CSV table of C-alpha atoms and ligand atoms in Angstrom, one decimal:
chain,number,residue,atom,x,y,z
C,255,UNK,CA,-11.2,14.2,16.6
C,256,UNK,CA,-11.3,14.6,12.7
C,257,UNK,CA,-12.9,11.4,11.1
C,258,UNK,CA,-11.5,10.0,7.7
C,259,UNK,CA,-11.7,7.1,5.5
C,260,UNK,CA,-9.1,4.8,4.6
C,261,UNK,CA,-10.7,3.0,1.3
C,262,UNK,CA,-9.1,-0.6,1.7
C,263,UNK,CA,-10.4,-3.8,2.3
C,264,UNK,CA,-6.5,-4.8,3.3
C,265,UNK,CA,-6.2,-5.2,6.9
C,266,UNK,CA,-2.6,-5.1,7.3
C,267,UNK,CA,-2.8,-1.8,5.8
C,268,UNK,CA,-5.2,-0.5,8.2
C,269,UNK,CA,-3.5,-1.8,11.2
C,270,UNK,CA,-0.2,0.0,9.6
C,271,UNK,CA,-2.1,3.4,8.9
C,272,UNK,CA,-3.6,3.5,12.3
C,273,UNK,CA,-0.3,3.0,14.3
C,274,UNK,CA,1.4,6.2,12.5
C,275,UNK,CA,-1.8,8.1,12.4
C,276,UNK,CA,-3.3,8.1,15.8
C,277,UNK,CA,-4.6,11.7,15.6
C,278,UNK,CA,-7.4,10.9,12.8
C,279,UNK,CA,-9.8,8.8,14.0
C,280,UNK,CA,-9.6,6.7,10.8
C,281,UNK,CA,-12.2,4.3,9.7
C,282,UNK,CA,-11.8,1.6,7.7
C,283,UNK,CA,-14.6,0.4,4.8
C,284,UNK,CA,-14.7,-3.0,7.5
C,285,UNK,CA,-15.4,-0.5,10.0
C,286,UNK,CA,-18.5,1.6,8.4
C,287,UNK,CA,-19.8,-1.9,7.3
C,288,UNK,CA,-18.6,-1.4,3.5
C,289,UNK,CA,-18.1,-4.9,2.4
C,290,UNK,CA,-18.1,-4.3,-1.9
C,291,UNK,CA,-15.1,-4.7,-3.5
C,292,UNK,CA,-13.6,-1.7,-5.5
C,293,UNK,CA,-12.9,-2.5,-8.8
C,294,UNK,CA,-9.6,-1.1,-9.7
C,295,UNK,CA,-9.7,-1.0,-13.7
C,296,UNK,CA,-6.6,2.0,-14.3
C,297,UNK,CA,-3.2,1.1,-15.5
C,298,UNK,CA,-1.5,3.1,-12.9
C,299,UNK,CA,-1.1,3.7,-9.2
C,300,UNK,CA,-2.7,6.8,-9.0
C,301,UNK,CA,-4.8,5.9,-11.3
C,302,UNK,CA,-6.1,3.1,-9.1
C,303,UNK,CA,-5.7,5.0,-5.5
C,304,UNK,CA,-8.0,8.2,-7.5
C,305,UNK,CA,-10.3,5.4,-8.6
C,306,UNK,CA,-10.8,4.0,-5.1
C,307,UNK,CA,-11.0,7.3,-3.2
C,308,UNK,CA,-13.7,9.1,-5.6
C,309,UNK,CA,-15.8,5.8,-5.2
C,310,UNK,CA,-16.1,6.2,-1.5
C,311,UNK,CA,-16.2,9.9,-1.7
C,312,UNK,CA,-19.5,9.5,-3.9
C,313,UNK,CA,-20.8,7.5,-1.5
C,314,UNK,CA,-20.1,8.5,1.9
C,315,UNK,CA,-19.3,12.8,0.9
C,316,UNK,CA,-17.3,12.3,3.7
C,317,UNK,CA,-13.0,12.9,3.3
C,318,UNK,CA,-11.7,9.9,2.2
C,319,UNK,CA,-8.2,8.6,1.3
C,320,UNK,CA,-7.1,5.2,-0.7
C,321,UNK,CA,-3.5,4.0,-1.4
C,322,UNK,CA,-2.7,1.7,-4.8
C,323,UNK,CA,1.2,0.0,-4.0
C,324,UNK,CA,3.0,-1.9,-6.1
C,325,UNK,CA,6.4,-3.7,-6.1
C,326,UNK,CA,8.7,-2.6,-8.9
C,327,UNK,CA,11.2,-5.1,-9.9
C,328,UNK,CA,14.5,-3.5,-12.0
C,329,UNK,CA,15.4,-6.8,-14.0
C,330,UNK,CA,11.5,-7.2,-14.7
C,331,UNK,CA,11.1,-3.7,-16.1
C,332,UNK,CA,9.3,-2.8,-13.1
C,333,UNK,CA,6.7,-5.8,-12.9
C,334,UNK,CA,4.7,-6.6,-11.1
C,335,UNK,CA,4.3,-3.1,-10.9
C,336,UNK,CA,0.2,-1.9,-10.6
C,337,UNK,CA,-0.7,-5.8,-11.1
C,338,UNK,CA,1.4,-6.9,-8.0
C,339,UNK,CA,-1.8,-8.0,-6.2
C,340,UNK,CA,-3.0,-10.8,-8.7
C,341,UNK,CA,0.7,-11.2,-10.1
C,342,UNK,CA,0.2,-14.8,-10.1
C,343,UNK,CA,-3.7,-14.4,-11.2
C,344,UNK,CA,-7.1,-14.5,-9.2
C,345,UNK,CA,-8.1,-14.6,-7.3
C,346,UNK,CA,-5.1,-12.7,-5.3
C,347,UNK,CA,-2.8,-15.0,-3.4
C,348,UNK,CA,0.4,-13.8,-1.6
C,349,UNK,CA,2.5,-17.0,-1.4
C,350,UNK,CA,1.5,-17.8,-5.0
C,351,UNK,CA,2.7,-14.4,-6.3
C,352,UNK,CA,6.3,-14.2,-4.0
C,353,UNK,CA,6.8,-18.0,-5.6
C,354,UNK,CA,6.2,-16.6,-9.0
C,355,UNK,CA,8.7,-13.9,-8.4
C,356,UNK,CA,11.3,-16.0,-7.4
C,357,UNK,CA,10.9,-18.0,-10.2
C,358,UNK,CA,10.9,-15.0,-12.4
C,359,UNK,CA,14.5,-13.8,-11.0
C,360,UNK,CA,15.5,-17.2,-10.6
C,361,UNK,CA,20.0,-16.8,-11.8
C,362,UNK,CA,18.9,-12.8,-11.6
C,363,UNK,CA,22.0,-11.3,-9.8
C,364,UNK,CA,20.2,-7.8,-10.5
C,365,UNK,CA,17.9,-8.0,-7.5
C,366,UNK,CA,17.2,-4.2,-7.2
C,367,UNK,CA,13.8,-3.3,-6.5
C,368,UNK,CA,11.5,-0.7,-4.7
C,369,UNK,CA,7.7,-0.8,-3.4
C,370,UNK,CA,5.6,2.2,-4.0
C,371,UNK,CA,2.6,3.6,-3.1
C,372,UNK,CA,0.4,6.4,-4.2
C,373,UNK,CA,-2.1,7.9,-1.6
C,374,UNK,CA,-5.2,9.8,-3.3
C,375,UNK,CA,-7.2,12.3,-1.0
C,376,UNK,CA,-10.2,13.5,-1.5
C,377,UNK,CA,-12.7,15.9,0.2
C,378,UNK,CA,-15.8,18.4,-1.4
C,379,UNK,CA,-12.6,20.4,-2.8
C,380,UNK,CA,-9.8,18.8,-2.7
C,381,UNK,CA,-8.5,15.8,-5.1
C,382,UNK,CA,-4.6,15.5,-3.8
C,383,UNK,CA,-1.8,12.8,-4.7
C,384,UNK,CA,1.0,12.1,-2.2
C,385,UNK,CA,3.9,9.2,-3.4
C,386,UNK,CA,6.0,7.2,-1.2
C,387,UNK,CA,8.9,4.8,-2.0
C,388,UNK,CA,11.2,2.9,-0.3
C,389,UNK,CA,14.0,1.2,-2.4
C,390,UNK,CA,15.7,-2.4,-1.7
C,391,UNK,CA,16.0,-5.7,-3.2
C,392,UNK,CA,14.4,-9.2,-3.2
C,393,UNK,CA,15.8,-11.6,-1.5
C,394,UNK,CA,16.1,-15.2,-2.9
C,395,UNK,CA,14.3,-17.4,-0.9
C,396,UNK,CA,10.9,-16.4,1.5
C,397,UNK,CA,12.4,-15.0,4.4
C,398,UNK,CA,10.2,-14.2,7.9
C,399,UNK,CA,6.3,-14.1,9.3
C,400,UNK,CA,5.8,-10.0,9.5
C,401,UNK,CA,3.9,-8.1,7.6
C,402,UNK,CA,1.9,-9.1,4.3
C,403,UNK,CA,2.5,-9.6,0.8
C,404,UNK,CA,6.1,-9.4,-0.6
C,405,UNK,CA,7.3,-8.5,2.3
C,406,UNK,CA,9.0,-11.6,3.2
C,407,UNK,CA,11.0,-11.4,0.1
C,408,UNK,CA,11.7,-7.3,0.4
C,409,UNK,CA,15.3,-6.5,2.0
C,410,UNK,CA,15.2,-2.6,2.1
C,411,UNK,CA,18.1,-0.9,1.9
C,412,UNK,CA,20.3,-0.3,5.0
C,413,UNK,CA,19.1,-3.7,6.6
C,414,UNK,CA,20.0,-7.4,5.6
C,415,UNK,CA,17.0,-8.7,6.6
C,416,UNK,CA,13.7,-8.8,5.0
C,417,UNK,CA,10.5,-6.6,6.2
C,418,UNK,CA,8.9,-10.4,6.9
C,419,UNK,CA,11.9,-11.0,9.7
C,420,UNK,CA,12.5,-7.1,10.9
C,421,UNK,CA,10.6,-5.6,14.1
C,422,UNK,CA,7.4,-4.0,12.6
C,423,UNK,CA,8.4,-0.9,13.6
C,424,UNK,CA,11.0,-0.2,11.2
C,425,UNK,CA,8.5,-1.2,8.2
C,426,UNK,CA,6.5,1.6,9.9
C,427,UNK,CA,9.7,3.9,10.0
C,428,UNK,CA,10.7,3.7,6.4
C,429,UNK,CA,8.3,2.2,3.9
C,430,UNK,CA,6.5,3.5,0.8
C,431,UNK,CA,3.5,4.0,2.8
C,432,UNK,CA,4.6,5.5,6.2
C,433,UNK,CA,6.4,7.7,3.6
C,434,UNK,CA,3.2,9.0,1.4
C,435,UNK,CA,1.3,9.2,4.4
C,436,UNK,CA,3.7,11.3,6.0
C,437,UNK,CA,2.7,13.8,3.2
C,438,UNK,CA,-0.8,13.7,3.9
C,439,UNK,CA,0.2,14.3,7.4
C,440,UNK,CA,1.9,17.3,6.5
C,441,UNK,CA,-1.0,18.7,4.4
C,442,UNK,CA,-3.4,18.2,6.8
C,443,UNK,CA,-1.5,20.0,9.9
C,444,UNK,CA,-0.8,22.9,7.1
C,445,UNK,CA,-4.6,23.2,7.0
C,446,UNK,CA,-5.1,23.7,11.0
V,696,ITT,P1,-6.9,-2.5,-1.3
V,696,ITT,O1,-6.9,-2.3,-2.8
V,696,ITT,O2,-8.2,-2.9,-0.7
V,696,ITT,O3,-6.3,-1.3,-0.6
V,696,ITT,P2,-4.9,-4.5,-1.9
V,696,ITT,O4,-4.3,-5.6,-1.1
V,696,ITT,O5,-5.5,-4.9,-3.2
V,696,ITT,O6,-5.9,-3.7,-1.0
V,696,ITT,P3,-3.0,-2.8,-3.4
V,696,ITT,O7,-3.8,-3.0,-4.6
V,696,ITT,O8,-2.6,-1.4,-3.0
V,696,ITT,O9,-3.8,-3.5,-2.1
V,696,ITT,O10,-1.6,-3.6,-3.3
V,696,ITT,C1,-1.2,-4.5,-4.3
V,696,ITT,C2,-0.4,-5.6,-3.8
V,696,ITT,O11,1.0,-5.1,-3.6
V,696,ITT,C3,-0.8,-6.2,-2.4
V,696,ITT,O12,-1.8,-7.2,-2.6
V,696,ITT,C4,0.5,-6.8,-2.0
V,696,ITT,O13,0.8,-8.0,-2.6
V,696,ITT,C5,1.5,-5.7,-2.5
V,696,ITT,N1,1.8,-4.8,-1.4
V,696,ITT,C6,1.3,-3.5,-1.3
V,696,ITT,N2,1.8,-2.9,-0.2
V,696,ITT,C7,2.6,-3.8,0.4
V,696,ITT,C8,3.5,-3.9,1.5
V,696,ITT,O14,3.5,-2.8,2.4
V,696,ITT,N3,4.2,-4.9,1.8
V,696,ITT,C9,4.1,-6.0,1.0
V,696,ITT,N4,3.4,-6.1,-0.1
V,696,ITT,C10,2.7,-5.0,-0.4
């Protein structure tokens, strides 16, 4: 079995990352006893996800991959965007930052919005970007237990409930994640 690194300190993405992607025997930086946080200083999501990756690639010279997400809101020009962890400041707080985005669309009828992610990849040779996005809108009041983040507050498109209330598997089926990930995927099996 092929090892990789997943460069996250975000346990809810690990546990999502490892249910799609049982044939790598994926490692988080928890599980190799990296406990530093990574600082992510870039203005963009692949800026971030490059930053992350190439840190643990200097350190470990072992293939390593590292997503940066964000929530992008239409009526906010696309905030909270690559700041959607510490939306509502440090240190980063998920209730505090889905009350500050409700109060930001509060009499918004424009509730179209879509989470993406950007997975960077990284091995002696490679330095590869995949994207994933999955497109929906915020619903106006915290809705559901699942998942993490804004995800009590995300309605994607197709459903009428929010990934916070729908069965886990269908966040696994459609999101930005499972979506860039599925890219990897691909790459990698092209390579065997
Ligand atoms: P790492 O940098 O250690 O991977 P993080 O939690 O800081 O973990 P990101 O910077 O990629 O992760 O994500 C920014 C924020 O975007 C995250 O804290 C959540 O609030 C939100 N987010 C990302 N993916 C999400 C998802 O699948 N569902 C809900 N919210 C998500």
């Amino acid at each position: 079995m092929k090892e990789l690194i997943f460069a996250t300190h975000n346990q809810n993405k690990v546990d999502e990352i490892k249910m799609i992607f049982k044939e790598y025997g994926i490692k988080s930086l928890a599980e190799i006893d990296y406990r530093e946080e990574i600082d992510e200083t870039a203005q963009t999501l692949e800026g971030n996800a490059l930053l992350k990756a190439n840190y643990i690639f200097e350190v470990y010279k072992t293939p390593v991959f590292a997503d940066d997400s964000g929530l992008e809101v239409e009526a906010l020009d696309g905030a909270p965007g690559v700041y959607s962890a510490r939306y509502a400041g440090e240190p980063k707080n998920h209730e505090k930052n889905n009350a500050k985005l409700l109060s930001a669309l509060q009499n918004e009828t424009n509730r179209k919005a879509q989470f993406r992610t950007v997975i960077a990849y990284i091995t002696k040779n490679t330095q590869l970007c995949f994207e994933g996005v999955v497109t929906g809108t915020i619903a106006t009041e915290i809705r559901g237990k699942g998942g993490f983040g804004y995800d009590p507050l995300f309605i994607p498109d197709g459903y009428t409930k929010t990934f916070g209330e729908l069965p886990r598997e269908v966040k696994l089926a459609c999101s930005h994640r499972s979506n860039a990930m599925a890219k990897l995927y691909t790459h990698l099996k092209s390579l065997t």
